[in-house]
Amino acid sequence: MASAFGHAALGYALGRISFQKTPAKIILLCIACTVIPDADVLGFVFHIPYASAFGHRGFTHSIFFAVLLSLLIIYIFFRKKNDLEMNKTSLFALFFLCTVSHGLLDAMTTGGLGVEFFFPFDTSRYFLPWRPIKVSPLGVSNFFSEWGIMVLKNEFIWIGIPSILLISTRILINRINSRK
Ligand SMILES: [Zn+2]
């Protein structure tokens, strides 16, 4: 995985730039979408092998899971009355993008097994051809080490800076629009 911080930073940026003024509820749900796929590390506790279809970077990192999670979020949080009066299709697209971004970032890391993007049709593991992101250690204790610091520095370059650029562009566009 990339670290939870790296995933969450991208989730925040995607949520922040998607609407002129994105409500906090939506930004928080975007962050949740980017972090939830790594709940599969709990599988290690239950002795589910890493390489199994339901192992780490398996089912919860698939496009199929992103569809399920996004539908579930819409159902739970926007079912009754869409209090934010936002188009549900746009919200679905945003949550889907945030969830899929997790697998994409993992597929750009330097280590571990690849990502099972096409579950349940194909349980092969894939990496992207370009892998600049240093793989993050599994487990909290390993994270507070030289490795963890190196990962954070690396993620600041490959995830943090692009996220800052995206948000800055949105702020600029908002300013230009408000002057019209
Ligand atoms: Zn992951």
Short mmCIF file of C-alpha atoms and ligand atoms in Angstrom, two decimals:
data_model
loop_
_atom_site.label_atom_id
_atom_site.label_comp_id
_atom_site.label_asym_id
_atom_site.label_seq_id
_atom_site.Cartn_x
_atom_site.Cartn_y
_atom_site.Cartn_z
CA MET A 1 0.00 0.00 0.00
CA ALA A 2 0.76 3.58 -0.14
CA SER A 3 0.32 4.90 3.42
CA ALA A 4 -3.11 5.85 4.79
CA PHE A 5 -1.89 9.49 4.76
CA GLY A 6 -1.10 9.32 1.06
CA HIS A 7 -4.47 7.81 0.18
CA ALA A 8 -6.37 10.24 2.42
CA ALA A 9 -4.54 13.26 0.96
CA LEU A 10 -5.69 12.32 -2.53
CA GLY A 11 -9.25 11.65 -1.24
CA TYR A 12 -9.32 15.09 0.35
CA ALA A 13 -8.07 16.73 -2.86
CA LEU A 14 -10.54 14.89 -5.11
CA GLY A 15 -13.44 15.80 -2.80
CA ARG A 16 -12.28 19.39 -2.45
CA ILE A 17 -11.99 20.08 -6.19
CA SER A 18 -15.16 18.32 -7.33
CA PHE A 19 -17.58 21.09 -6.45
CA GLN A 20 -17.22 24.82 -6.14
CA LYS A 21 -17.71 24.52 -2.40
CA THR A 22 -17.70 20.88 -1.36
CA PRO A 23 -19.57 20.20 1.93
CA ALA A 24 -17.47 18.66 4.72
CA LYS A 25 -19.71 15.58 4.75
CA ILE A 26 -18.73 14.76 1.17
CA ILE A 27 -15.02 15.43 1.76
CA LEU A 28 -15.05 13.09 4.77
CA LEU A 29 -16.78 10.38 2.73
CA CYS A 30 -14.20 10.83 -0.04
CA ILE A 31 -11.39 10.32 2.48
CA ALA A 32 -13.18 7.24 3.85
CA CYS A 33 -13.42 5.79 0.32
CA THR A 34 -9.67 6.16 -0.19
CA VAL A 35 -8.79 4.51 3.11
CA ILE A 36 -11.39 1.71 3.45
CA PRO A 37 -9.82 -0.69 0.88
CA ASP A 38 -6.91 -1.33 3.28
CA ALA A 39 -9.36 -2.78 5.82
CA ASP A 40 -8.35 -6.01 4.11
CA VAL A 41 -5.16 -6.09 6.24
CA LEU A 42 -7.51 -7.45 8.92
CA GLY A 43 -7.43 -10.62 6.82
CA PHE A 44 -3.91 -11.26 8.12
CA VAL A 45 -5.41 -11.66 11.60
CA PHE A 46 -7.70 -14.37 10.22
CA HIS A 47 -4.81 -16.02 8.35
CA ILE A 48 -6.14 -15.14 4.91
CA PRO A 49 -3.06 -15.40 2.66
CA TYR A 50 -1.87 -12.19 0.98
CA ALA A 51 -2.14 -13.81 -2.45
CA SER A 52 -5.72 -15.08 -1.97
CA ALA A 53 -8.54 -13.36 -3.89
CA PHE A 54 -9.67 -11.87 -0.57
CA GLY A 55 -6.13 -11.19 0.68
CA HIS A 56 -4.44 -7.80 0.90
CA ARG A 57 -4.81 -5.79 -2.35
CA GLY A 58 -7.45 -8.30 -3.42
CA PHE A 59 -11.25 -7.90 -3.49
CA THR A 60 -11.37 -4.56 -1.63
CA HIS A 61 -8.97 -3.04 -4.16
CA SER A 62 -11.08 -4.07 -7.17
CA ILE A 63 -13.22 -1.94 -9.48
CA PHE A 64 -16.15 -4.15 -8.44
CA PHE A 65 -15.67 -3.22 -4.77
CA ALA A 66 -15.48 0.48 -5.70
CA VAL A 67 -18.92 0.18 -7.34
CA LEU A 68 -20.36 -1.62 -4.29
CA LEU A 69 -18.89 0.83 -1.78
CA SER A 70 -20.06 3.89 -3.73
CA LEU A 71 -23.60 2.50 -4.04
CA LEU A 72 -23.62 1.68 -0.33
CA ILE A 73 -22.53 5.21 0.60
CA ILE A 74 -25.21 6.76 -1.60
CA TYR A 75 -27.78 4.40 -0.06
CA ILE A 76 -26.76 5.12 3.53
CA PHE A 77 -26.01 8.84 3.39
CA PHE A 78 -28.07 10.22 0.50
CA ARG A 79 -31.07 7.88 0.34
CA LYS A 80 -33.81 9.83 2.07
CA LYS A 81 -33.58 13.35 1.02
CA ASN A 82 -30.54 14.52 -0.79
CA ASP A 83 -30.09 17.33 1.70
CA LEU A 84 -27.13 18.67 -0.21
CA GLU A 85 -29.15 18.72 -3.42
CA MET A 86 -26.38 17.16 -5.38
CA ASN A 87 -26.79 14.91 -8.32
CA LYS A 88 -26.51 11.31 -7.12
CA THR A 89 -24.78 10.19 -10.30
CA SER A 90 -22.06 12.81 -9.79
CA LEU A 91 -21.70 11.74 -6.17
CA PHE A 92 -21.47 8.09 -7.21
CA ALA A 93 -18.78 8.98 -9.78
CA LEU A 94 -16.82 10.91 -7.15
CA PHE A 95 -16.92 8.13 -4.53
CA PHE A 96 -16.08 5.55 -7.20
CA LEU A 97 -13.09 7.59 -8.33
CA CYS A 98 -11.84 8.01 -4.76
CA THR A 99 -12.11 4.26 -4.06
CA VAL A 100 -10.45 3.27 -7.33
CA SER A 101 -7.67 5.80 -6.68
CA HIS A 102 -6.59 3.57 -3.80
CA GLY A 103 -5.88 0.58 -6.06
CA LEU A 104 -4.23 2.82 -8.65
CA LEU A 105 -1.82 4.30 -6.08
CA ASP A 106 -1.03 0.83 -4.73
CA ALA A 107 -0.36 -0.35 -8.28
CA MET A 108 2.24 2.44 -8.53
CA THR A 109 4.19 1.26 -5.47
CA THR A 110 7.57 -0.43 -5.53
CA GLY A 111 6.67 -3.56 -3.58
CA GLY A 112 4.19 -6.13 -2.36
CA LEU A 113 1.83 -8.03 -4.63
CA GLY A 114 -0.07 -6.31 -7.42
CA VAL A 115 -3.68 -5.17 -7.28
CA GLU A 116 -6.63 -7.40 -8.13
CA PHE A 117 -8.44 -4.77 -10.21
CA PHE A 118 -10.72 -7.12 -12.14
CA PHE A 119 -12.16 -9.33 -9.37
CA PRO A 120 -14.35 -11.46 -9.76
CA PHE A 121 -13.62 -11.93 -13.48
CA ASP A 122 -9.87 -12.10 -13.19
CA THR A 123 -8.01 -12.62 -9.93
CA SER A 124 -4.57 -11.81 -11.37
CA ARG A 125 -2.60 -9.06 -9.66
CA TYR A 126 -1.53 -6.00 -11.62
CA PHE A 127 0.94 -3.14 -11.30
CA LEU A 128 0.99 -0.02 -13.47
CA PRO A 129 4.04 0.32 -15.74
CA TRP A 130 5.14 3.41 -13.75
CA ARG A 131 5.88 2.76 -10.07
CA PRO A 132 7.51 5.77 -8.38
CA ILE A 133 5.80 5.38 -4.94
CA LYS A 134 7.80 3.64 -2.22
CA VAL A 135 5.80 0.82 -0.69
CA SER A 136 4.58 1.56 2.84
CA PRO A 137 5.25 -0.86 5.70
CA LEU A 138 2.35 -2.99 6.88
CA GLY A 139 1.48 -2.37 10.53
CA VAL A 140 1.68 0.73 12.67
CA SER A 141 4.85 -0.15 14.58
CA ASN A 142 6.84 -0.61 11.36
CA PHE A 143 5.59 2.74 10.16
CA PHE A 144 7.36 4.68 12.92
CA SER A 145 10.77 3.89 11.53
CA GLU A 146 13.21 5.24 8.99
CA TRP A 147 11.24 3.37 6.36
CA GLY A 148 8.04 5.18 7.40
CA ILE A 149 9.71 8.60 7.19
CA MET A 150 11.17 7.76 3.79
CA VAL A 151 7.69 6.73 2.60
CA LEU A 152 6.13 9.98 3.81
CA LYS A 153 8.79 12.07 2.06
CA ASN A 154 8.33 10.09 -1.14
CA GLU A 155 4.52 10.36 -0.94
CA PHE A 156 4.73 14.09 -0.39
CA ILE A 157 6.43 14.33 -3.80
CA TRP A 158 4.20 11.93 -5.73
CA ILE A 159 0.84 12.43 -3.98
CA GLY A 160 1.10 15.54 -1.76
CA ILE A 161 2.39 18.00 -4.36
CA PRO A 162 -0.07 16.91 -7.10
CA SER A 163 -2.90 17.17 -4.53
CA ILE A 164 -1.81 20.69 -3.55
CA LEU A 165 -1.67 21.64 -7.24
CA LEU A 166 -5.19 20.31 -7.83
CA ILE A 167 -6.59 22.25 -4.87
CA SER A 168 -4.74 25.42 -5.86
CA THR A 169 -6.19 25.17 -9.37
CA ARG A 170 -9.69 24.84 -7.90
CA ILE A 171 -9.16 27.90 -5.66
CA LEU A 172 -7.93 29.87 -8.68
CA ILE A 173 -10.93 28.84 -10.79
CA ASN A 174 -13.30 29.80 -7.95
CA ARG A 175 -11.64 33.22 -7.71
CA ILE A 176 -11.92 33.81 -11.45
CA ASN A 177 -15.58 32.72 -11.42
CA SER A 178 -16.43 34.98 -8.49
CA ARG A 179 -15.06 38.01 -10.37
CA LYS A 180 -17.33 37.48 -13.37
ZN ZN B 1 -4.10 -0.82 -0.35
#
